[in-house]
Tab-separated table of C-alpha atoms in Angstrom:
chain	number	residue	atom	x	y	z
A	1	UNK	CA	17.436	179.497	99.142
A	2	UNK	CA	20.965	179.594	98.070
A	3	UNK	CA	23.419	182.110	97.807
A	4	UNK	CA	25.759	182.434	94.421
A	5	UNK	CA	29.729	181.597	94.747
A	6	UNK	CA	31.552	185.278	95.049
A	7	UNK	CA	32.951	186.825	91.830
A	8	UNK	CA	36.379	187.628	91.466
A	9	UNK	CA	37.541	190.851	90.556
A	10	UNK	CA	38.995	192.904	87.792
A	11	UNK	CA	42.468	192.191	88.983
A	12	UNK	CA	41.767	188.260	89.653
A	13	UNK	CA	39.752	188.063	86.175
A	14	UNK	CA	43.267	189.861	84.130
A	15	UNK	CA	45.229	186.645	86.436
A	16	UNK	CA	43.360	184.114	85.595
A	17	UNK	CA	42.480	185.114	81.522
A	18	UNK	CA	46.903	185.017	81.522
A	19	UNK	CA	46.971	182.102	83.163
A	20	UNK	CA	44.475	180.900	80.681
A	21	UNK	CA	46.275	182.039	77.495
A	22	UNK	CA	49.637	180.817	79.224
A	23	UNK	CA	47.767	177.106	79.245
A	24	UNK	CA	45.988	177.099	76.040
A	25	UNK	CA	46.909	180.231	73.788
A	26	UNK	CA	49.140	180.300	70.396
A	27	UNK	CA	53.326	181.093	70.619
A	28	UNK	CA	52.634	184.749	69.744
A	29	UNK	CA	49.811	185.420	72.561
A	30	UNK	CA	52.129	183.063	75.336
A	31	UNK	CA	55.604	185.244	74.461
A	32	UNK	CA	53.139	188.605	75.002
A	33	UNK	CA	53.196	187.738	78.667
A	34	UNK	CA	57.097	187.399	79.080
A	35	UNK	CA	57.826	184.874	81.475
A	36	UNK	CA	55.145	183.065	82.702
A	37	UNK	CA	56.848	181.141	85.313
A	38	UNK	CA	56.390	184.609	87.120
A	39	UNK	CA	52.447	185.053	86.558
A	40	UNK	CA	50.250	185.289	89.692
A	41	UNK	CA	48.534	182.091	90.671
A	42	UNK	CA	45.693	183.013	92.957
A	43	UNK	CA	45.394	179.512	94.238
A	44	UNK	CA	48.781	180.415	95.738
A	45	UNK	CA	48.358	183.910	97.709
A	46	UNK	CA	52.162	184.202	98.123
A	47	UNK	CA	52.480	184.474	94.236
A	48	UNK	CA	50.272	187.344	93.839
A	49	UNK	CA	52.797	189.956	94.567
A	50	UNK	CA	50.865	193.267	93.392
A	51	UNK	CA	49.609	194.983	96.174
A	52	UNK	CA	46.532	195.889	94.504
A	53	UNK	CA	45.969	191.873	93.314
A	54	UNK	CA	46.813	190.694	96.730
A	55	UNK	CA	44.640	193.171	98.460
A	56	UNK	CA	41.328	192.215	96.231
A	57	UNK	CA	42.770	187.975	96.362
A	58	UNK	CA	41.892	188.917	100.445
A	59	UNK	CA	38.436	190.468	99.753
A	60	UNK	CA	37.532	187.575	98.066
A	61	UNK	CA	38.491	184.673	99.869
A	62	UNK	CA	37.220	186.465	102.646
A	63	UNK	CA	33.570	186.654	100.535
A	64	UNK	CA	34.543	182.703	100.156
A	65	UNK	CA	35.171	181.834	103.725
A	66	UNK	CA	31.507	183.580	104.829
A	67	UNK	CA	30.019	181.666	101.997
A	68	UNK	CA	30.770	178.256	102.975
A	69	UNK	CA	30.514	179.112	106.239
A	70	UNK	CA	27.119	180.053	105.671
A	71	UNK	CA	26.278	177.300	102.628
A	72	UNK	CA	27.775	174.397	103.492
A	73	UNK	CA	29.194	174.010	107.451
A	74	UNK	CA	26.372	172.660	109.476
A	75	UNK	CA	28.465	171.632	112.383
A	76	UNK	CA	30.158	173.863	114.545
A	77	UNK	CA	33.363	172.304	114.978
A	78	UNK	CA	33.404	171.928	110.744
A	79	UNK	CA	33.285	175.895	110.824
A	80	UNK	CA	36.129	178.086	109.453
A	81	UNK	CA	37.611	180.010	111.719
A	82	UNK	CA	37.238	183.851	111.781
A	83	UNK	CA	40.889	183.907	112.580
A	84	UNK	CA	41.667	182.256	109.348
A	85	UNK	CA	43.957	184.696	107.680
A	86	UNK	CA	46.268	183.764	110.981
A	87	UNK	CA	46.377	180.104	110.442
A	88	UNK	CA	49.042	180.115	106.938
A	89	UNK	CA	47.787	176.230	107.015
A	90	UNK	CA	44.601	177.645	106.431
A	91	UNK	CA	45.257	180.274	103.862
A	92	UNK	CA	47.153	178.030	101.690
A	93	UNK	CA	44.047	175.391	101.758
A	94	UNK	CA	41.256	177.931	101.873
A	95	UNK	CA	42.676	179.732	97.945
A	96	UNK	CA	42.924	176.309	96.594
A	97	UNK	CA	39.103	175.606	97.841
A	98	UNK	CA	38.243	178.620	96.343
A	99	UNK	CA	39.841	178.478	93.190
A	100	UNK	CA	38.466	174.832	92.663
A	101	UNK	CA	35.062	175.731	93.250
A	102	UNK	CA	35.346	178.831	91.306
A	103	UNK	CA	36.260	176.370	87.911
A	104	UNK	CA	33.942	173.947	88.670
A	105	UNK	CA	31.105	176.643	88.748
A	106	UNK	CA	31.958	178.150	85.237
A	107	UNK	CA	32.529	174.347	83.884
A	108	UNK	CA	30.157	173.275	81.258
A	109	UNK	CA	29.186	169.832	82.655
A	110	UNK	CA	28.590	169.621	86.506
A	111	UNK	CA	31.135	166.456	87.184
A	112	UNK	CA	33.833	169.093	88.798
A	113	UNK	CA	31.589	170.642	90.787
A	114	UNK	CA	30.621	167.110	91.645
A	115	UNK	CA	34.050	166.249	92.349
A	116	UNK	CA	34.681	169.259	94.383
A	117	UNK	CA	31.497	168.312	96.535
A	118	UNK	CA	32.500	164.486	97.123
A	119	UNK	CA	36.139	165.119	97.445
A	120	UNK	CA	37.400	168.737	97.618
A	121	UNK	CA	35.160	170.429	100.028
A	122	UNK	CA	34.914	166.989	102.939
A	123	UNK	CA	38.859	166.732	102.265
A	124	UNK	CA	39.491	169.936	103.432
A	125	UNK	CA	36.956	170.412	106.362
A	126	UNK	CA	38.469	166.847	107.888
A	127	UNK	CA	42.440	168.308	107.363
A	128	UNK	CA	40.919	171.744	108.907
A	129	UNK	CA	39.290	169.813	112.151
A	130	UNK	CA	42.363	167.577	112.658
A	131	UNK	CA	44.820	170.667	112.491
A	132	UNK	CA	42.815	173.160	114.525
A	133	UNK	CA	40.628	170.790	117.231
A	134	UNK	CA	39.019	173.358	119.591
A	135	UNK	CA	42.069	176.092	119.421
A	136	UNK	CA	40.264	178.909	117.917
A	137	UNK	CA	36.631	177.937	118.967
A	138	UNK	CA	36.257	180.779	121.290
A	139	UNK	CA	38.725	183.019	119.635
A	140	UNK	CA	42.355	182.719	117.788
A	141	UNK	CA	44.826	180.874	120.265
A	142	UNK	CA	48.475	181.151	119.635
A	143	UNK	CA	50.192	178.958	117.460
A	144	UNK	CA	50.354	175.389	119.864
A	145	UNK	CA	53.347	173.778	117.685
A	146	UNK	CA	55.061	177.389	118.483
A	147	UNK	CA	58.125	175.823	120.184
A	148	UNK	CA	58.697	172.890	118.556
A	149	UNK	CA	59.141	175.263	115.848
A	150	UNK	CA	61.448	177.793	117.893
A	151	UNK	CA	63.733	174.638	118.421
A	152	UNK	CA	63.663	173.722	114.879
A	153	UNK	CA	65.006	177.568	114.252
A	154	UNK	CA	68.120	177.030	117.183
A	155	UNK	CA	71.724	177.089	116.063
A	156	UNK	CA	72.290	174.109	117.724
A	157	UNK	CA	69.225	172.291	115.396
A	158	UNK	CA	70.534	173.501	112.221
A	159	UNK	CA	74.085	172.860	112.799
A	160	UNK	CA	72.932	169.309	113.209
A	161	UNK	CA	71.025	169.003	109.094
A	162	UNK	CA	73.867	171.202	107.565
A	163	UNK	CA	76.047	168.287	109.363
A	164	UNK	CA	73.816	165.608	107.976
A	165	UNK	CA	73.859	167.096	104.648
A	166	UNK	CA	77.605	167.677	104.270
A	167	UNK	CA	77.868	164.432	104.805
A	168	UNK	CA	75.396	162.804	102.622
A	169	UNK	CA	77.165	165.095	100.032
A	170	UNK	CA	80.627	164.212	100.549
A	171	UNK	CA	78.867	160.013	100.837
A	172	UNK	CA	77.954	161.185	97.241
A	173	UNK	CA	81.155	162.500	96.414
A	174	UNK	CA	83.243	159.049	97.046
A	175	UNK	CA	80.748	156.763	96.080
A	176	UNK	CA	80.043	158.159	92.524
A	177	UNK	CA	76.392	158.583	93.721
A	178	UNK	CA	74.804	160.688	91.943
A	179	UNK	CA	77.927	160.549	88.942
A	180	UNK	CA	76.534	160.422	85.148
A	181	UNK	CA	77.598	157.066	84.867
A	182	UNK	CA	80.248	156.540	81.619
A	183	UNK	CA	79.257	154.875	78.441
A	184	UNK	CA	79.871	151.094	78.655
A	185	UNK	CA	82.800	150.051	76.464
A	186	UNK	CA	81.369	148.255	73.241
A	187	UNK	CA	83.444	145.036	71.709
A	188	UNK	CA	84.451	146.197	68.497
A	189	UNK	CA	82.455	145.084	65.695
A	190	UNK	CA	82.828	141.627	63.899
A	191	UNK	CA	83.780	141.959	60.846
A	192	UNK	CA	83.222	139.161	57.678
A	193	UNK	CA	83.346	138.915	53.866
A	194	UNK	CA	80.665	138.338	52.355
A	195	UNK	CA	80.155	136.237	48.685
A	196	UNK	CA	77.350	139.044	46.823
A	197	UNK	CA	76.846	136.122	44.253
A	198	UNK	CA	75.957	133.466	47.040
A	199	UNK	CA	75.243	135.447	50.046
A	200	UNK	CA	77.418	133.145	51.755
A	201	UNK	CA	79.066	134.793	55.108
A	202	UNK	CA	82.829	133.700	55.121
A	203	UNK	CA	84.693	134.705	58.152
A	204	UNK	CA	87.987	136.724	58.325
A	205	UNK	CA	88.770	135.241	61.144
């Protein structure tokens, strides 16, 4: 009646066990791995930057796409595209969907997979309908915000926010924004005699 979530592969499994003992192994196993600011995040396709990781991170997100296509979009306008992998919106999205749905599956309790059904999955079909509309229905359309973002790119348009950001720097500059602030001068301490027999405080002063 119901078909299982895809498996990752070798590759993906090695990722995510490093990512694992990056999160929850001792010093010795975390300073095996080098740096692990640098380890592959499959939720994040542009950090998997082995050809031979990135090439199986597309087979299955491409398994992952048909199966909620198939499992969970009953509308046609909730469907994912097939020209997905040319919507980077959509790619970005689609690996985090994936990734979530892949931990809640091997969790021990079912509240994240709960979680992923109430607010995961619906979150990201209503971003998806709102971004796409009816573009792609009958086939991939090009980009519509295409020249908005060719005049974003002009000389003229970037001449303008390195203008702007000169000079909020130079605002910073004369105004101390920004300065570490120095130490506020202290009144030198008060100092008194004091009678050890009595405890009685008499002033120098």
């Amino acid at each position: 009646m119901t078909r299982r979530f895809p498996m990752v592969g070798p590759q993906l499994q090695l990722a995510y066990r490093e990512l694992t003992i990056a999160d929850k192994g001792d010093d010795e196993q975390v300073e095996a791995l080098g740096d692990i600011s640098a380890l592959p995040r499959p939720w994040d396709p542009a950090s998997c930057m082995r050809p031979d990781l990135r090439e199986e991170l597309w087979v299955w997100l491409e398994e992952v796409v048909d199966w909620l296509n198939h499992e969970y979009i009953w509308d046609e306008h909730g469907f994912i595209p097939q020209c997905w992998p040319k919507h980077p919106h959509l790619v970005h999205e689609i690996a985090v969907v994936a990734d979530q749905r892949r931990r809640a599956g091997i969790a021990l309790t079912p509240d994240a997979l709960e979680d992923w059904h109430r607010y995961c999955l619906p979150a990201f079909v209503d971003r998806m309908k709102i971004r796409c509309k009816d573009h792609c229905g009958e086939g991939h359309r090009q980009w519509p915000a295409r020249g908005a973002y060719t005049r974003y790119l002009s000389d003229a348009a970037g001449d303008g926010r390195r203008v702007a950001f000169a000079e909020d720097i130079e605002h910073a500059a004369t105004t101390g924004a920004g300065r570490r602030r120095p130490m506020p001068t202290m009144p030198p301490p008060h100092l008194a005699s004091v009678n050890l027999d009595t405890g009685e405080v008499l002033d120098d002063e």
